């Protein structure tokens, strides 16, 4: 049978394959709330402008409410024949309220309808991401505060570099997450324009009030160009970009947690709640949550590249290619939400093995830079020379199988006769971190100040 929406021009219905490749209802049903909200706002505006009667608007609204109830109760019969969420709802509305349903689509197209629905959905996703990031930052701040004095090895190349505090390490992730948060808010600001009323692509001859619908739907203002309104998906690309960057941050933390929780490192103990056992090896406790947080960004990055690739080279305005925008974005929204929730839970729950961290911090001659700095400060040695002398001290210690602080003073004096007992005061890991008071440095006092800074900023931003 010919299509109920456009059957006038068609003698027969679609091939089964046509229906299958064309239908989006299996995934765009996720937009039903947004679709109903958009239709209600549109109907109210049409009535206010005298384009439809108040009675028709009322029965449309009542019908849409009933449909929402049916969908929520799982009683709605989604049909592939009706292609997408827009036509599924409109067709059901016609069944429920009769001919008045046919007036709803005045001065509107599925092109502006889907642009609206998807924008609303992505906006909501940005708001959820905002809340999730806020919770993640709070969990990191709590750990940073508890561990302002906990000394651990700082790494470069995953080789021990210099001692840092665990609090400082947590705060590094706070900085990343806070930038993710600011990217999120920045993107919402650009997204906050309502495309409804752009109609198919050219606008409409009906006297509609786009400011009214924009306001009713919670947008700052209507979009200013009808072609752009139905063509653009950069709001979704921005979501995916923000998500990909955030996911990248999460995956780095996840990787660190995987490493830290190995018996070889033993820096953290994961809670039972965020680990799994092995079906064969009874002793195992695996960091599966961390591994999945590490992996989820793979899907998000794929979604970003996928949508960029779908959109590139499309002529204005709408092309059906753009129907391929949704599944990937939905998957990215869900993947990131899960990854963030799991990362937050792991950070909150994990036990920090402060003794293991401190011990590891003392290995690998981690205070060699402190020794070189001491030679510069106390003996007036040029840094390059101090670097060389310290390198020789490290070689000596390595040959003896001891730490720098365990070298006898006499051996150090062979390197430079001016070296005195006082040098030992800078060779310990606590002295090292305590000395790092430059702005942004790892000293416990700095960590406390930064925690206070972020608490204040999170409360006011
Ligand atoms: N299901 C479509 C989509 O997701 C809705 C818009 C269809 N518009 C059209 N002219 N075929 O993009």
mmCIF file of N, CA, C and O in Angstrom, residues 188-251:
data_model
loop_
_atom_site.group_PDB
_atom_site.id
_atom_site.type_symbol
_atom_site.label_atom_id
_atom_site.label_comp_id
_atom_site.label_asym_id
_atom_site.label_seq_id
_atom_site.Cartn_x
_atom_site.Cartn_y
_atom_site.Cartn_z
ATOM 1 N N UNK A 188 27.318 23.971 24.981
ATOM 2 C CA UNK A 188 25.884 24.190 25.201
ATOM 3 C C UNK A 188 25.515 25.610 24.785
ATOM 4 O O UNK A 188 24.462 25.857 24.190
ATOM 5 N N UNK A 189 26.385 26.520 25.064
ATOM 6 C CA UNK A 189 26.147 27.909 24.708
ATOM 7 C C UNK A 189 25.936 28.073 23.194
ATOM 8 O O UNK A 189 25.045 28.798 22.751
ATOM 9 N N UNK A 190 26.708 27.358 22.395
ATOM 10 C CA UNK A 190 26.552 27.442 20.936
ATOM 11 C C UNK A 190 25.334 26.659 20.450
ATOM 12 O O UNK A 190 24.715 27.010 19.454
ATOM 13 N N UNK A 191 25.027 25.582 21.158
ATOM 14 C CA UNK A 191 23.913 24.714 20.740
ATOM 15 C C UNK A 191 22.554 25.344 21.010
ATOM 16 O O UNK A 191 21.554 24.946 20.422
ATOM 17 N N UNK A 192 22.549 26.357 21.879
ATOM 18 C CA UNK A 192 21.298 26.813 22.489
ATOM 19 C C UNK A 192 20.395 27.657 21.584
ATOM 20 O O UNK A 192 19.839 28.656 22.001
ATOM 21 N N UNK A 193 20.248 27.235 20.329
ATOM 22 C CA UNK A 193 19.359 27.931 19.395
ATOM 23 C C UNK A 193 18.371 26.920 18.823
ATOM 24 O O UNK A 193 18.742 25.793 18.514
ATOM 25 N N UNK A 194 17.139 27.351 18.690
ATOM 26 C CA UNK A 194 16.070 26.422 18.305
ATOM 27 C C UNK A 194 15.838 26.396 16.791
ATOM 28 O O UNK A 194 15.537 27.423 16.186
ATOM 29 N N UNK A 195 15.961 25.220 16.165
ATOM 30 C CA UNK A 195 15.781 25.137 14.711
ATOM 31 C C UNK A 195 14.319 25.022 14.267
ATOM 32 O O UNK A 195 14.026 25.111 13.070
ATOM 33 N N UNK A 196 13.400 24.815 15.209
ATOM 34 C CA UNK A 196 12.001 24.595 14.833
ATOM 35 C C UNK A 196 11.454 25.818 14.100
ATOM 36 O O UNK A 196 11.630 26.950 14.561
ATOM 37 N N UNK A 197 10.796 25.560 12.972
ATOM 38 C CA UNK A 197 10.257 26.661 12.181
ATOM 39 C C UNK A 197 11.089 26.918 10.935
ATOM 40 O O UNK A 197 10.696 27.682 10.061
ATOM 41 N N UNK A 198 12.240 26.274 10.850
ATOM 42 C CA UNK A 198 13.019 26.347 9.609
ATOM 43 C C UNK A 198 12.280 25.578 8.522
ATOM 44 O O UNK A 198 12.531 25.747 7.326
ATOM 45 N N UNK A 199 11.329 24.745 8.952
ATOM 46 C CA UNK A 199 10.547 23.890 8.050
ATOM 47 C C UNK A 199 11.477 23.012 7.215
ATOM 48 O O UNK A 199 12.511 22.579 7.722
ATOM 49 N N UNK A 200 11.156 22.755 5.960
ATOM 50 C CA UNK A 200 11.960 21.804 5.195
ATOM 51 C C UNK A 200 13.380 22.314 5.000
ATOM 52 O O UNK A 200 14.357 21.590 5.183
ATOM 53 N N UNK A 201 13.504 23.593 4.636
ATOM 54 C CA UNK A 201 14.827 24.192 4.418
ATOM 55 C C UNK A 201 14.762 25.683 4.203
ATOM 56 O O UNK A 201 15.748 26.391 4.372
ATOM 57 N N UNK A 202 13.569 26.194 3.816
ATOM 58 C CA UNK A 202 13.493 27.581 3.360
ATOM 59 C C UNK A 202 12.713 28.487 4.294
ATOM 60 O O UNK A 202 12.542 29.665 4.009
ATOM 61 N N UNK A 203 12.235 27.926 5.419
ATOM 62 C CA UNK A 203 11.311 28.702 6.243
ATOM 63 C C UNK A 203 9.901 28.479 5.735
ATOM 64 O O UNK A 203 9.653 27.544 4.959
ATOM 65 N N UNK A 204 8.962 29.302 6.147
ATOM 66 C CA UNK A 204 7.563 29.078 5.774
ATOM 67 C C UNK A 204 6.856 30.404 5.524
ATOM 68 O O UNK A 204 7.289 31.455 6.029
ATOM 69 N N UNK A 205 5.793 30.339 4.740
ATOM 70 C CA UNK A 205 4.981 31.520 4.496
ATOM 71 C C UNK A 205 3.967 31.775 5.597
ATOM 72 O O UNK A 205 3.359 32.845 5.655
ATOM 73 N N UNK A 206 3.755 30.788 6.456
ATOM 74 C CA UNK A 206 2.821 31.003 7.568
ATOM 75 C C UNK A 206 3.436 31.980 8.561
ATOM 76 O O UNK A 206 4.662 32.016 8.746
ATOM 77 N N UNK A 207 2.542 32.709 9.236
ATOM 78 C CA UNK A 207 3.007 33.719 10.191
ATOM 79 C C UNK A 207 3.318 33.062 11.544
ATOM 80 O O UNK A 207 2.576 33.222 12.509
ATOM 81 N N UNK A 208 4.399 32.309 11.592
ATOM 82 C CA UNK A 208 4.748 31.597 12.834
ATOM 83 C C UNK A 208 5.546 32.505 13.761
ATOM 84 O O UNK A 208 6.077 33.529 13.340
ATOM 85 N N UNK A 209 5.624 32.105 15.019
ATOM 86 C CA UNK A 209 6.411 32.871 15.998
ATOM 87 C C UNK A 209 7.516 31.961 16.539
ATOM 88 O O UNK A 209 7.321 31.192 17.475
ATOM 89 N N UNK A 210 8.645 32.059 15.918
ATOM 90 C CA UNK A 210 9.744 31.161 16.301
ATOM 91 C C UNK A 210 10.338 31.519 17.651
ATOM 92 O O UNK A 210 10.935 30.666 18.312
ATOM 93 N N UNK A 211 10.202 32.770 18.025
ATOM 94 C CA UNK A 211 10.708 33.155 19.354
ATOM 95 C C UNK A 211 9.892 32.476 20.447
ATOM 96 O O UNK A 211 10.413 32.070 21.473
ATOM 97 N N UNK A 212 8.595 32.346 20.186
ATOM 98 C CA UNK A 212 7.724 31.702 21.172
ATOM 99 C C UNK A 212 8.105 30.232 21.366
ATOM 100 O O UNK A 212 8.246 29.750 22.489
ATOM 101 N N UNK A 213 8.278 29.502 20.264
ATOM 102 C CA UNK A 213 8.612 28.075 20.412
ATOM 103 C C UNK A 213 10.016 27.902 20.996
ATOM 104 O O UNK A 213 10.245 27.026 21.825
ATOM 105 N N UNK A 214 10.928 28.768 20.581
ATOM 106 C CA UNK A 214 12.291 28.678 21.121
ATOM 107 C C UNK A 214 12.247 28.813 22.643
ATOM 108 O O UNK A 214 12.870 28.040 23.385
ATOM 109 N N UNK A 215 11.485 29.783 23.105
ATOM 110 C CA UNK A 215 11.399 30.036 24.536
ATOM 111 C C UNK A 215 10.713 28.876 25.258
ATOM 112 O O UNK A 215 11.187 28.399 26.297
ATOM 113 N N UNK A 216 9.614 28.415 24.670
ATOM 114 C CA UNK A 216 8.875 27.316 25.306
ATOM 115 C C UNK A 216 9.739 26.064 25.440
ATOM 116 O O UNK A 216 9.580 25.277 26.374
ATOM 117 N N UNK A 217 10.654 25.880 24.512
ATOM 118 C CA UNK A 217 11.489 24.674 24.532
ATOM 119 C C UNK A 217 12.814 24.887 25.259
ATOM 120 O O UNK A 217 13.675 24.012 25.263
ATOM 121 N N UNK A 218 12.941 26.044 25.881
ATOM 122 C CA UNK A 218 14.108 26.284 26.733
ATOM 123 C C UNK A 218 15.359 26.709 25.990
ATOM 124 O O UNK A 218 16.471 26.614 26.527
ATOM 125 N N UNK A 219 15.194 27.189 24.757
ATOM 126 C CA UNK A 219 16.364 27.689 24.018
ATOM 127 C C UNK A 219 16.505 29.197 24.231
ATOM 128 O O UNK A 219 15.514 29.898 24.455
ATOM 129 N N UNK A 220 17.729 29.670 24.079
ATOM 130 C CA UNK A 220 17.988 31.104 24.241
ATOM 131 C C UNK A 220 17.286 31.903 23.153
ATOM 132 O O UNK A 220 16.742 32.968 23.392
ATOM 133 N N UNK A 221 17.302 31.367 21.911
ATOM 134 C CA UNK A 221 16.734 32.097 20.775
ATOM 135 C C UNK A 221 16.563 31.134 19.597
ATOM 136 O O UNK A 221 17.103 30.032 19.637
ATOM 137 N N UNK A 222 15.817 31.551 18.575
ATOM 138 C CA UNK A 222 15.730 30.685 17.388
ATOM 139 C C UNK A 222 17.007 30.793 16.536
ATOM 140 O O UNK A 222 17.708 31.794 16.609
ATOM 141 N N UNK A 223 17.273 29.779 15.745
ATOM 142 C CA UNK A 223 18.394 29.833 14.793
ATOM 143 C C UNK A 223 18.096 30.915 13.760
ATOM 144 O O UNK A 223 16.932 31.223 13.497
ATOM 145 N N UNK A 224 19.131 31.440 13.154
ATOM 146 C CA UNK A 224 18.930 32.592 12.267
ATOM 147 C C UNK A 224 18.936 32.249 10.775
ATOM 148 O O UNK A 224 18.727 33.133 9.940
ATOM 149 N N UNK A 225 19.171 30.991 10.434
ATOM 150 C CA UNK A 225 19.206 30.654 8.999
ATOM 151 C C UNK A 225 18.563 29.281 8.810
ATOM 152 O O UNK A 225 19.012 28.286 9.381
ATOM 153 N N UNK A 226 17.494 29.262 8.007
ATOM 154 C CA UNK A 226 16.706 28.027 7.880
ATOM 155 C C UNK A 226 17.519 26.899 7.250
ATOM 156 O O UNK A 226 17.379 25.736 7.629
ATOM 157 N N UNK A 227 18.368 27.232 6.286
ATOM 158 C CA UNK A 227 19.191 26.195 5.641
ATOM 159 C C UNK A 227 20.148 25.573 6.642
ATOM 160 O O UNK A 227 20.275 24.353 6.755
ATOM 161 N N UNK A 228 20.830 26.430 7.351
ATOM 162 C CA UNK A 228 21.785 25.956 8.362
ATOM 163 C C UNK A 228 21.064 25.110 9.419
ATOM 164 O O UNK A 228 21.577 24.084 9.866
ATOM 165 N N UNK A 229 19.864 25.543 9.771
ATOM 166 C CA UNK A 229 19.126 24.873 10.850
ATOM 167 C C UNK A 229 18.900 23.390 10.579
ATOM 168 O O UNK A 229 18.959 22.572 11.483
ATOM 169 N N UNK A 230 18.590 23.066 9.324
ATOM 170 C CA UNK A 230 18.285 21.664 9.020
ATOM 171 C C UNK A 230 19.511 20.895 8.524
ATOM 172 O O UNK A 230 19.480 19.671 8.384
ATOM 173 N N UNK A 231 20.593 21.617 8.231
ATOM 174 C CA UNK A 231 21.794 20.977 7.672
ATOM 175 C C UNK A 231 22.824 20.626 8.724
ATOM 176 O O UNK A 231 23.605 19.704 8.547
ATOM 177 N N UNK A 232 22.829 21.439 9.772
ATOM 178 C CA UNK A 232 23.958 21.403 10.683
ATOM 179 C C UNK A 232 23.837 20.310 11.725
ATOM 180 O O UNK A 232 22.755 20.025 12.219
ATOM 181 N N UNK A 233 24.933 19.639 11.991
ATOM 182 C CA UNK A 233 24.979 18.700 13.115
ATOM 183 C C UNK A 233 26.236 18.960 13.953
ATOM 184 O O UNK A 233 26.709 18.078 14.652
ATOM 185 N N UNK A 234 26.744 20.172 13.867
ATOM 186 C CA UNK A 234 28.001 20.393 14.585
ATOM 187 C C UNK A 234 27.816 20.342 16.097
ATOM 188 O O UNK A 234 28.753 20.058 16.827
ATOM 189 N N UNK A 235 26.583 20.565 16.555
ATOM 190 C CA UNK A 235 26.348 20.424 18.011
ATOM 191 C C UNK A 235 26.624 18.985 18.449
ATOM 192 O O UNK A 235 27.153 18.750 19.538
ATOM 193 N N UNK A 236 26.264 18.028 17.575
ATOM 194 C CA UNK A 236 26.521 16.616 17.911
ATOM 195 C C UNK A 236 28.008 16.304 17.788
ATOM 196 O O UNK A 236 28.569 15.552 18.596
ATOM 197 N N UNK A 237 28.641 16.902 16.784
ATOM 198 C CA UNK A 237 30.096 16.708 16.640
ATOM 199 C C UNK A 237 30.827 17.291 17.839
ATOM 200 O O UNK A 237 31.820 16.729 18.304
ATOM 201 N N UNK A 238 30.319 18.413 18.336
ATOM 202 C CA UNK A 238 30.956 18.999 19.521
ATOM 203 C C UNK A 238 30.759 18.099 20.730
ATOM 204 O O UNK A 238 31.665 17.916 21.534
ATOM 205 N N UNK A 239 29.573 17.528 20.847
ATOM 206 C CA UNK A 239 29.382 16.596 21.966
ATOM 207 C C UNK A 239 30.393 15.455 21.867
ATOM 208 O O UNK A 239 31.042 15.094 22.847
ATOM 209 N N UNK A 240 30.511 14.907 20.656
ATOM 210 C CA UNK A 240 31.430 13.770 20.483
ATOM 211 C C UNK A 240 32.878 14.184 20.718
ATOM 212 O O UNK A 240 33.671 13.406 21.266
ATOM 213 N N UNK A 241 33.222 15.400 20.335
ATOM 214 C CA UNK A 241 34.592 15.872 20.572
ATOM 215 C C UNK A 241 34.860 16.019 22.067
ATOM 216 O O UNK A 241 35.887 15.560 22.573
ATOM 217 N N UNK A 242 33.923 16.671 22.734
ATOM 218 C CA UNK A 242 34.057 16.833 24.186
ATOM 219 C C UNK A 242 34.133 15.450 24.843
ATOM 220 O O UNK A 242 34.978 15.199 25.714
ATOM 221 N N UNK A 243 33.274 14.552 24.381
ATOM 222 C CA UNK A 243 33.233 13.201 24.955
ATOM 223 C C UNK A 243 34.530 12.453 24.687
ATOM 224 O O UNK A 243 35.042 11.727 25.550
ATOM 225 N N UNK A 244 35.073 12.625 23.474
ATOM 226 C CA UNK A 244 36.305 11.917 23.126
ATOM 227 C C UNK A 244 37.469 12.416 23.975
ATOM 228 O O UNK A 244 38.294 11.620 24.450
ATOM 229 N N UNK A 245 37.525 13.720 24.185
ATOM 230 C CA UNK A 245 38.616 14.270 25.000
ATOM 231 C C UNK A 245 38.455 13.818 26.456
ATOM 232 O O UNK A 245 39.407 13.356 27.092
ATOM 233 N N UNK A 246 37.227 13.919 26.946
ATOM 234 C CA UNK A 246 36.959 13.484 28.325
ATOM 235 C C UNK A 246 37.277 11.992 28.474
ATOM 236 O O UNK A 246 37.904 11.565 29.449
ATOM 237 N N UNK A 247 36.849 11.200 27.491
ATOM 238 C CA UNK A 247 37.114 9.761 27.527
ATOM 239 C C UNK A 247 38.608 9.475 27.523
ATOM 240 O O UNK A 247 39.083 8.537 28.171
ATOM 241 N N UNK A 248 39.343 10.288 26.806
ATOM 242 C CA UNK A 248 40.797 10.120 26.760
ATOM 243 C C UNK A 248 41.393 10.362 28.151
ATOM 244 O O UNK A 248 42.261 9.610 28.617
ATOM 245 N N UNK A 249 40.909 11.390 28.805
ATOM 246 C CA UNK A 249 41.367 11.641 30.185
ATOM 247 C C UNK A 249 41.042 10.456 31.092
ATOM 248 O O UNK A 249 41.892 9.979 31.847
ATOM 249 N N UNK A 250 39.803 9.997 30.992
ATOM 250 C CA UNK A 250 39.382 8.880 31.850
ATOM 251 C C UNK A 250 40.223 7.637 31.581
ATOM 252 O O UNK A 250 40.564 6.888 32.501
ATOM 253 N N UNK A 251 40.548 7.421 30.323
ATOM 254 C CA UNK A 251 41.288 6.199 29.982
ATOM 255 C C UNK A 251 42.707 6.243 30.549
ATOM 256 O O UNK A 251 43.285 5.209 30.869
#
